[in-house]
């Protein structure tokens, strides 16, 4: 590994870190860290550069951060910057990672579709991004029916009360990503998917990629007066409680792609949710609450805005940051998704693959 490298990384909730460096004989040389962060004292920036000089090129972000922490002058204050963030920027430079603004993003926001078809569209669209036949895509969902969406590895019988689901006319579907069960009511739920090239998250750990891909929506929520943050591993939270959960699936075909989808609670029928979902004490134990009803604080109460307005403002925020052109599901994508919905996502075999 030789040559000049450039990497950028916006620290979640912080500022942009820019790194330029050379790689010579397996180590970092001529490292220069910059950005719009705040750092005191002034000489700390030179200490960071010196700490990275000579580091082996295969040092991970945590190892690079440890070198930085050990070299900082006593009393150093960082604002919008972390040692780990610098380490990530170095890893992204060495991996030739891309940035959000390197792409022409496409928006898909179409009329309501069935839960099984939504599962299939996620798989098809992300596969198309991996193959290079589709640009990175933000797809905002409209739900055609109430549903419970369980994670790829969850036990069906442990998560859902089938009698309660049937009584309320709620379909149960299984997605391709991991994570927990989501209770979906069409007028009370906001769901979106990001289908992105693998290059966008190069140099990021699995955990860091969640925060990185969630950062734009935190900005959109802030514009609506909501102070929200990423809560590891896959939640978006506020002072009043959790408002969203995210999940990911990596695709290694073609050039590689990542599916990152998020379900947000605009409003919620908590009584119905707790009838249908088997939410156990163990799941609640690390959330600091004894009631599932207290875990989620809907956006309707926090924003005072109609659901459609919240979605419009989210889309506008994304467009303002990265650009976004109107798009649609192609005929070929829809044909393949319908086939998958019928042969995979709508089948008992898939839904109960973990009984």
XYZ file of N, CA and C in Angstrom, residues 6-223:
654
model
N -6.818 10.477 0.945
C -7.637 11.550 1.507
C -8.909 10.919 2.077
N -9.251 11.294 3.308
C -10.454 10.754 3.921
C -11.206 11.807 4.703
N -12.544 11.663 4.739
C -13.390 12.581 5.487
C -14.393 11.782 6.311
N -14.710 12.320 7.472
C -15.681 11.652 8.341
C -16.325 12.696 9.232
N -17.650 12.767 9.174
C -18.369 13.656 10.075
C -18.682 12.888 11.352
N -18.107 13.315 12.438
C -18.352 12.675 13.727
C -19.838 12.813 14.044
N -20.564 11.708 14.304
C -21.993 11.808 14.613
C -22.258 12.790 15.743
N -23.091 13.776 15.454
C -23.380 14.806 16.438
C -22.269 15.823 16.583
N -21.225 15.695 15.758
C -20.071 16.585 15.864
C -19.732 17.259 14.552
N -18.432 17.367 14.285
C -17.950 18.130 13.146
C -17.203 17.239 12.156
N -16.827 17.846 11.036
C -16.132 17.129 9.979
C -14.646 17.012 10.289
N -14.126 15.801 10.105
C -12.694 15.547 10.243
C -12.147 15.177 8.864
N -11.076 15.833 8.467
C -10.455 15.585 7.162
C -9.017 15.143 7.397
N -8.623 14.070 6.733
C -7.273 13.546 6.889
C -6.620 13.377 5.518
N -5.422 13.885 5.379
C -4.590 13.636 4.205
C -3.315 12.962 4.689
N -2.903 11.938 3.987
C -1.715 11.203 4.422
C -1.094 10.444 3.255
N 0.117 10.001 3.476
C 0.803 9.113 2.546
C 1.008 7.776 3.238
N 1.057 6.721 2.445
C 1.397 5.399 2.959
C 2.688 4.954 2.293
N 3.702 4.708 3.114
C 5.012 4.308 2.595
C 5.553 3.155 3.422
N 5.928 2.088 2.740
C 6.541 0.925 3.408
C 5.699 0.419 4.574
N 4.392 0.442 4.388
C 3.497 -0.141 5.387
C 3.176 0.728 6.571
N 3.555 2.005 6.554
C 3.247 2.895 7.673
C 2.697 4.224 7.157
N 2.080 4.982 8.050
C 1.535 6.290 7.707
C 2.627 7.341 7.746
N 2.621 8.201 6.738
C 3.590 9.295 6.668
C 2.869 10.596 6.283
N 3.463 11.709 6.700
C 2.974 13.040 6.322
C 1.480 13.208 6.631
N 1.103 12.811 7.833
C -0.312 12.867 8.231
C -0.695 14.298 8.565
N -1.807 14.745 8.004
C -2.291 16.101 8.254
C -3.792 16.014 8.554
N -4.165 16.366 9.782
C -5.560 16.340 10.213
C -6.103 17.753 10.215
N -7.315 17.927 9.683
C -7.939 19.253 9.630
C -9.445 19.073 9.811
N -10.184 20.180 9.833
C -11.636 20.098 9.942
C -12.221 21.329 10.590
N -13.567 21.326 10.737
C -14.243 22.499 11.308
C -14.563 22.297 12.787
N -13.814 21.422 13.425
C -13.976 21.168 14.855
C -13.273 22.248 15.677
N -13.390 22.142 17.005
C -12.722 23.064 17.930
C -11.769 22.260 18.807
N -10.591 22.799 19.029
C -9.559 22.056 19.734
C -8.677 23.014 20.514
N -8.482 22.734 21.762
C -7.594 23.520 22.623
C -6.671 22.580 23.385
N -5.388 22.923 23.532
C -4.686 24.093 22.997
C -4.339 23.913 21.510
N -3.832 24.968 20.885
C -3.521 24.928 19.456
C -2.559 23.803 19.099
N -1.556 23.565 19.978
C -0.540 22.565 19.646
C -1.074 21.137 19.650
N -2.321 20.947 20.113
C -2.887 19.603 20.134
C -3.033 19.039 18.725
N -3.298 19.906 17.739
C -3.447 19.405 16.371
C -2.138 18.821 15.861
N -1.024 19.430 16.249
C 0.286 18.892 15.847
C 0.584 17.598 16.581
N 0.122 17.508 17.830
C 0.314 16.266 18.578
C -0.454 15.113 17.930
N -1.638 15.401 17.406
C -2.420 14.367 16.725
C -1.684 13.886 15.478
N -1.184 14.840 14.687
C -0.441 14.462 13.480
C 0.761 13.596 13.828
N 1.506 14.001 14.857
C 2.720 13.259 15.238
C 2.362 11.859 15.757
N 1.232 11.764 16.469
C 0.827 10.470 17.025
C 0.534 9.453 15.930
N 0.044 9.938 14.804
C -0.319 9.043 13.701
C 0.863 8.730 12.795
N 1.856 9.568 12.823
C 3.042 9.369 11.985
C 3.729 8.047 12.347
N 3.929 7.214 11.355
C 4.627 5.950 11.567
C 3.743 4.806 12.021
N 2.434 5.052 12.202
C 1.530 3.967 12.600
C 1.403 2.970 11.451
N 1.392 1.680 11.736
C 1.184 0.691 10.673
C -0.136 0.939 9.956
N -0.155 0.729 8.648
C -1.350 1.034 7.868
C -2.530 0.132 8.220
N -2.274 -0.987 8.857
C -3.377 -1.881 9.214
C -3.893 -1.651 10.632
N -3.442 -0.579 11.293
C -3.944 -0.261 12.636
C -5.416 0.126 12.548
N -6.257 -0.478 13.382
C -7.684 -0.149 13.312
C -7.967 1.189 13.985
N -9.207 1.652 13.863
C -9.558 2.979 14.369
C -9.325 3.100 15.869
N -9.609 2.043 16.617
C -9.397 2.090 18.067
C -7.910 2.205 18.396
N -7.081 1.489 17.652
C -5.636 1.573 17.864
C -5.092 2.942 17.546
N -5.597 3.553 16.486
C -5.176 4.914 16.139
C -5.635 5.904 17.205
N -6.844 5.707 17.708
C -7.352 6.595 18.760
C -6.502 6.491 20.017
N -6.061 5.279 20.355
C -5.220 5.097 21.538
C -3.901 5.847 21.386
N -3.323 5.832 20.193
C -2.086 6.590 19.954
C -2.319 8.083 20.155
N -3.476 8.558 19.661
C -3.792 9.983 19.794
C -3.993 10.357 21.264
N -4.781 9.570 21.984
C -5.049 9.870 23.391
C -3.761 9.929 24.209
N -2.829 9.044 23.881
C -1.570 9.005 24.629
C -0.688 10.209 24.335
N -0.910 10.875 23.194
C -0.024 11.964 22.769
C -0.577 13.355 23.050
N -1.851 13.450 23.408
C -2.458 14.767 23.589
C -1.883 15.484 24.804
N -1.681 16.791 24.722
C -1.193 17.564 25.874
C -2.191 17.501 27.022
N -1.724 17.569 28.253
C -2.640 17.585 29.397
C -3.655 18.712 29.269
N -4.892 18.408 29.621
C -5.932 19.430 29.569
C -6.525 19.688 28.204
N -6.193 18.872 27.211
C -6.738 19.063 25.867
C -8.266 18.993 25.893
N -8.894 19.917 25.187
C -10.345 19.955 25.069
C -10.727 19.799 23.595
N -11.617 18.844 23.328
C -12.101 18.622 21.966
C -13.588 18.946 21.912
N -13.998 19.678 20.889
C -15.399 20.024 20.688
C -15.769 19.655 19.253
N -16.692 18.706 19.115
C -17.066 18.228 17.783
C -16.051 17.271 17.206
N -15.133 16.792 18.023
C -14.042 15.932 17.568
C -13.764 14.882 18.632
N -13.439 13.679 18.189
C -12.988 12.630 19.097
C -11.769 11.952 18.500
N -10.951 11.361 19.362
C -9.801 10.608 18.862
C -10.270 9.453 17.981
N -11.349 8.804 18.375
C -11.912 7.711 17.575
C -12.348 8.222 16.204
N -12.919 9.419 16.163
C -13.340 10.005 14.892
C -12.175 10.236 13.955
N -11.055 10.669 14.484
C -9.854 10.832 13.649
C -9.406 9.471 13.117
N -9.437 8.469 14.000
C -9.068 7.125 13.577
C -9.948 6.617 12.453
N -11.237 6.875 12.560
C -12.165 6.454 11.505
C -11.855 7.180 10.202
N -11.559 8.485 10.278
C -11.227 9.242 9.075
C -9.988 8.662 8.384
N -9.004 8.234 9.178
C -7.802 7.608 8.607
C -8.169 6.299 7.917
N -8.984 5.467 8.580
C -9.386 4.191 7.978
C -10.173 4.422 6.691
N -11.017 5.435 6.671
C -11.789 5.728 5.457
C -10.886 6.232 4.342
N -9.851 6.984 4.703
C -8.898 7.424 3.688
C -8.204 6.227 3.053
N -7.709 5.326 3.883
C -6.971 4.164 3.379
C -7.875 3.217 2.586
N -9.171 3.220 2.872
C -10.112 2.347 2.173
C -10.707 2.997 0.925
N -10.281 4.226 0.630
C -10.841 4.973 -0.498
C -12.360 5.085 -0.368
N -12.824 5.363 0.829
C -14.258 5.482 1.061
C -14.815 6.696 0.327
N -16.069 6.593 -0.082
C -16.745 7.709 -0.722
C -17.526 8.511 0.313
N -18.075 9.649 -0.131
C -18.855 10.526 0.744
C -20.278 10.640 0.190
N -21.207 11.052 1.031
C -22.597 11.231 0.595
C -22.694 12.076 -0.674
N -21.899 13.141 -0.719
C -22.019 14.087 -1.826
C -21.346 13.599 -3.110
N -20.737 12.418 -3.077
C -20.148 11.852 -4.294
C -21.196 11.217 -5.202
N -22.453 11.137 -4.729
C -23.471 10.387 -5.461
C -24.645 11.268 -5.862
N -25.371 10.811 -6.879
C -26.644 11.406 -7.262
C -27.750 10.555 -6.642
N -28.272 11.017 -5.528
C -29.245 10.246 -4.763
C -30.615 10.284 -5.418
N -31.332 9.160 -5.327
C -32.672 9.066 -5.885
C -33.681 8.796 -4.774
N -34.839 9.430 -4.882
C -35.929 9.241 -3.940
C -37.005 8.358 -4.556
N -37.460 7.363 -3.813
C -38.650 6.585 -4.165
C -39.661 6.777 -3.044
N -40.817 7.343 -3.400
C -41.904 7.516 -2.429
C -43.197 7.264 -3.181
N -43.687 6.039 -3.083
C -44.797 5.600 -3.901
C -46.013 5.264 -3.042
N -47.178 4.996 -3.672
C -48.400 4.678 -2.909
C -48.238 3.435 -2.044
N -49.182 3.216 -1.131
C -49.069 2.094 -0.190
C -48.894 0.739 -0.874
N -48.051 -0.089 -0.246
C -47.785 -1.433 -0.746
C -47.886 -2.418 0.415
N -48.062 -3.687 0.087
C -48.239 -4.705 1.114
C -46.953 -4.914 1.899
N -47.051 -5.378 3.139
C -45.847 -5.630 3.935
C -44.864 -6.569 3.247
N -45.343 -7.659 2.650
C -44.446 -8.607 1.986
C -43.739 -7.962 0.805
N -44.437 -7.105 0.066
C -43.806 -6.437 -1.073
C -42.745 -5.455 -0.603
N -42.982 -4.783 0.521
C -41.943 -3.894 1.062
C -40.673 -4.677 1.395
N -40.828 -5.845 2.000
C -39.651 -6.666 2.312
C -38.891 -7.004 1.033
N -39.635 -7.369 -0.008
C -39.017 -7.758 -1.271
C -38.357 -6.575 -1.961
N -38.986 -5.417 -1.921
C -38.401 -4.227 -2.563
C -37.065 -3.858 -1.928
N -36.969 -3.983 -0.616
C -35.683 -3.714 0.036
C -34.585 -4.590 -0.547
N -34.873 -5.883 -0.695
C -33.856 -6.806 -1.216
C -33.506 -6.486 -2.661
N -34.513 -6.261 -3.488
C -34.282 -6.026 -4.918
C -33.544 -4.715 -5.151
N -33.994 -3.659 -4.520
C -33.377 -2.340 -4.753
C -31.940 -2.315 -4.272
N -31.674 -2.905 -3.114
C -30.298 -2.930 -2.607
C -29.404 -3.780 -3.507
N -29.933 -4.875 -4.039
C -29.167 -5.692 -4.980
C -28.852 -4.911 -6.245
N -29.770 -4.070 -6.684
C -29.539 -3.244 -7.870
C -28.448 -2.200 -7.611
N -28.434 -1.636 -6.414
C -27.354 -0.701 -6.051
C -26.019 -1.432 -6.030
N -25.997 -2.638 -5.468
C -24.761 -3.425 -5.420
C -24.245 -3.735 -6.820
N -25.169 -3.956 -7.752
C -24.787 -4.296 -9.125
C -24.408 -3.075 -9.946
N -24.631 -1.883 -9.399
C -24.293 -0.671 -10.130
C -25.350 -0.245 -11.130
N -26.529 -0.867 -11.085
C -27.595 -0.528 -12.033
C -28.550 0.527 -11.484
N -28.397 0.882 -10.218
C -29.264 1.883 -9.593
C -28.407 2.787 -8.732
N -28.700 4.110 -8.718
C -27.951 5.006 -7.832
C -28.351 4.766 -6.380
N -27.569 5.259 -5.438
C -27.972 5.177 -4.031
C -29.381 5.737 -3.859
N -30.176 5.070 -3.060
C -31.610 5.358 -3.040
C -32.139 5.524 -1.625
N -32.942 6.569 -1.439
C -33.747 6.756 -0.234
C -35.176 6.377 -0.601
N -35.706 5.332 0.018
C -37.076 4.907 -0.252
C -37.916 5.127 0.999
N -38.926 5.972 0.853
C -39.860 6.238 1.950
C -41.079 5.358 1.725
N -41.417 4.565 2.747
C -42.482 3.576 2.608
C -43.851 4.178 2.930
N -44.860 3.650 2.249
C -46.247 3.833 2.667
C -46.829 2.433 2.837
N -47.419 2.178 3.982
C -47.881 0.840 4.338
C -49.309 0.610 3.872
N -49.552 -0.550 3.233
C -50.880 -0.888 2.764
C -51.703 -1.646 3.776
N -51.078 -2.076 4.878
C -51.796 -2.853 5.897
C -50.994 -2.835 7.185
N -51.649 -3.013 8.317
C -50.904 -3.126 9.582
C -50.081 -4.403 9.580
N -48.973 -4.393 10.303
C -48.068 -5.539 10.265
C -47.198 -5.581 11.503
N -46.646 -6.761 11.737
C -45.505 -6.922 12.620
C -44.361 -7.397 11.733
N -43.248 -6.697 11.812
C -42.068 -7.073 11.032
C -41.035 -7.602 12.010
N -40.712 -8.887 11.884
C -39.730 -9.475 12.791
C -38.367 -9.535 12.126
N -37.321 -9.515 12.954
C -35.963 -9.572 12.458
C -35.619 -10.928 11.875
N -34.596 -10.967 11.055
C -34.225 -12.174 10.330
C -33.979 -13.369 11.236
N -33.506 -13.123 12.456
C -33.092 -14.221 13.326
C -34.004 -14.415 14.530
N -35.129 -13.712 14.562
C -36.029 -13.827 15.699
C -36.923 -15.064 15.591
N -37.276 -15.603 16.752
C -38.219 -16.702 16.811
C -39.632 -16.161 16.656
N -40.361 -16.691 15.687
C -41.717 -16.219 15.427
C -42.601 -16.371 16.657
N -42.607 -17.554 17.267
C -43.523 -17.789 18.387
C -43.111 -17.026 19.639
N -41.817 -16.693 19.749
C -41.376 -15.923 20.915
C -41.729 -14.445 20.806
N -41.945 -13.967 19.583
C -42.139 -12.529 19.373
C -43.592 -12.123 19.194
N -44.412 -13.025 18.630
C -45.756 -12.629 18.212
C -46.800 -13.562 18.811
N -47.896 -12.961 19.285
C -49.065 -13.724 19.704
C -49.953 -13.874 18.459
N -49.993 -15.059 17.846
C -50.704 -15.206 16.566
C -52.198 -14.954 16.669
N -52.809 -15.310 17.801
C -54.238 -15.095 17.953
C -54.560 -13.602 18.016
N -53.747 -12.856 18.739
C -53.967 -11.409 18.828
C -53.724 -10.744 17.481
N -52.699 -11.186 16.764
C -52.417 -10.631 15.437
C -53.590 -10.877 14.495
N -54.112 -12.097 14.499
C -55.248 -12.417 13.634
C -56.482 -11.611 14.031
N -56.698 -11.460 15.308
C -57.872 -10.723 15.804
C -57.860 -9.273 15.329
N -56.670 -8.689 15.254
C -56.551 -7.286 14.845
C -56.237 -7.129 13.356
N -56.239 -8.239 12.614
C -55.973 -8.158 11.175
C -54.560 -7.734 10.843
N -53.609 -8.172 11.655
C -52.206 -7.759 11.496
C -51.411 -8.878 10.844
N -50.753 -8.565 9.723
C -49.902 -9.522 9.038
C -48.540 -9.588 9.719
N -47.939 -10.752 9.685
C -46.598 -10.930 10.220
C -45.660 -11.267 9.063
N -44.595 -10.482 8.915
C -43.599 -10.723 7.881
C -42.210 -10.702 8.511
N -41.285 -11.373 7.846
C -39.894 -11.402 8.318
C -39.024 -10.663 7.306
N -38.170 -9.761 7.808
C -37.281 -9.011 6.918
C -35.946 -9.734 6.784
N -35.058 -9.199 5.913
C -33.755 -9.838 5.696
C -32.698 -9.331 6.667
N -32.990 -8.275 7.402
C -32.027 -7.734 8.354
C -32.308 -8.265 9.755
N -31.320 -8.154 10.628
C -31.488 -8.577 12.007
C -32.260 -7.552 12.817
N -32.122 -7.641 14.143
C -32.803 -6.692 15.007
C -34.125 -7.217 15.520
N -34.888 -6.320 16.131
C -36.098 -6.702 16.836
C -37.367 -6.481 16.041
N -38.492 -6.898 16.635
C -39.797 -6.790 16.004
C -40.279 -5.340 16.001
N -40.955 -4.976 14.910
C -41.514 -3.640 14.764
C -43.027 -3.762 14.604
N -43.776 -2.948 15.347
C -45.227 -2.940 15.285
C -45.647 -1.813 14.346
N -46.342 -2.171 13.262
C -46.625 -1.220 12.187
C -48.114 -0.943 12.082
N -48.480 0.328 12.138
C -49.822 0.791 11.802
C -49.652 1.864 10.728
N -50.331 1.719 9.563
C -50.035 2.594 8.418
C -50.022 4.084 8.722
N -51.012 4.581 9.461
C -51.049 6.021 9.730
C -50.186 6.461 10.889
N -49.607 5.502 11.599
C -48.843 5.823 12.807
C -47.352 5.551 12.676
N -46.918 5.140 11.494
C -45.538 4.690 11.313
C -44.875 5.436 10.166
N -43.610 5.787 10.357
C -42.784 6.346 9.277
C -41.605 5.398 9.090
N -41.482 4.865 7.897
C -40.409 3.911 7.604
C -39.665 4.368 6.355
N -38.353 4.253 6.387
C -37.563 4.540 5.187
C -36.392 3.570 5.099
N -35.902 3.403 3.878
C -34.735 2.569 3.620
C -33.680 3.391 2.904
N -32.437 3.173 3.261
C -31.302 3.657 2.486
C -30.613 2.443 1.879
N -30.499 2.435 0.559
C -29.739 1.406 -0.140
C -28.507 2.090 -0.700
N -27.337 1.773 -0.120
C -26.136 2.561 -0.404
C -24.989 1.659 -0.845
N -24.083 2.174 -1.677
C -22.901 1.387 -2.045
C -22.033 1.095 -0.831
N -21.392 -0.046 -0.848
C -20.516 -0.429 0.251
C -19.415 0.601 0.472
N -19.012 1.278 -0.606
C -17.931 2.262 -0.502
C -18.269 3.402 0.443
N -19.567 3.693 0.632
C -19.947 4.801 1.508
C -19.605 4.515 2.967
N -19.593 3.249 3.365
C -19.326 2.910 4.761
C -17.962 2.250 4.947
N -17.118 2.278 3.917
C -15.788 1.710 4.054
C -15.022 2.416 5.173
N -14.286 1.640 5.951
C -13.513 2.207 7.051
C -14.303 2.375 8.329
N -15.613 2.108 8.282
C -16.452 2.227 9.468
C -16.690 0.848 10.066
N -16.689 0.779 11.378
C -17.110 -0.457 12.022
C -18.611 -0.616 11.826
N -19.125 -1.802 12.135
C -20.561 -2.043 12.028
C -21.323 -1.023 12.864
N -20.878 -0.798 14.094
C -21.549 0.159 14.970
C -21.475 1.572 14.412
N -20.281 1.967 13.951
C -20.115 3.316 13.411
C -20.992 3.555 12.188
N -21.222 2.503 11.393
C -22.031 2.680 10.186
C -23.475 3.024 10.534
N -23.981 2.496 11.644
C -25.335 2.864 12.071
C -25.394 4.361 12.377
N -24.477 4.832 13.175
C -24.473 6.248 13.538
C -24.283 7.130 12.308
N -23.416 6.710 11.404
C -23.114 7.487 10.203
C -24.340 7.594 9.307
N -25.056 6.490 9.111
C -26.210 6.492 8.220
C -27.450 7.086 8.870
N -27.451 7.216 10.189
C -28.564 7.859 10.902
C -28.373 9.366 11.070
N -27.182 9.869 10.800
C -26.859 11.251 11.167
C -27.767 12.268 10.475
N -28.104 12.022 9.208
C -28.931 12.993 8.489
C -30.309 13.154 9.120
N -30.894 12.031 9.600
C -32.237 12.133 10.151
C -32.208 12.813 11.517
N -31.101 12.715 12.230
C -30.978 13.474 13.481
C -31.024 14.969 13.184
N -30.382 15.372 12.087
C -30.439 16.773 11.667
C -31.846 17.189 11.268
N -32.549 16.290 10.560
C -33.926 16.591 10.164
C -34.821 16.752 11.385
N -34.639 15.890 12.376
C -35.428 15.997 13.603
C -35.099 17.277 14.363
N -33.810 17.634 14.367
C -33.413 18.877 15.047
C -34.089 20.086 14.411
N -34.234 20.061 13.082
C -34.916 21.160 12.386
C -36.382 21.255 12.791
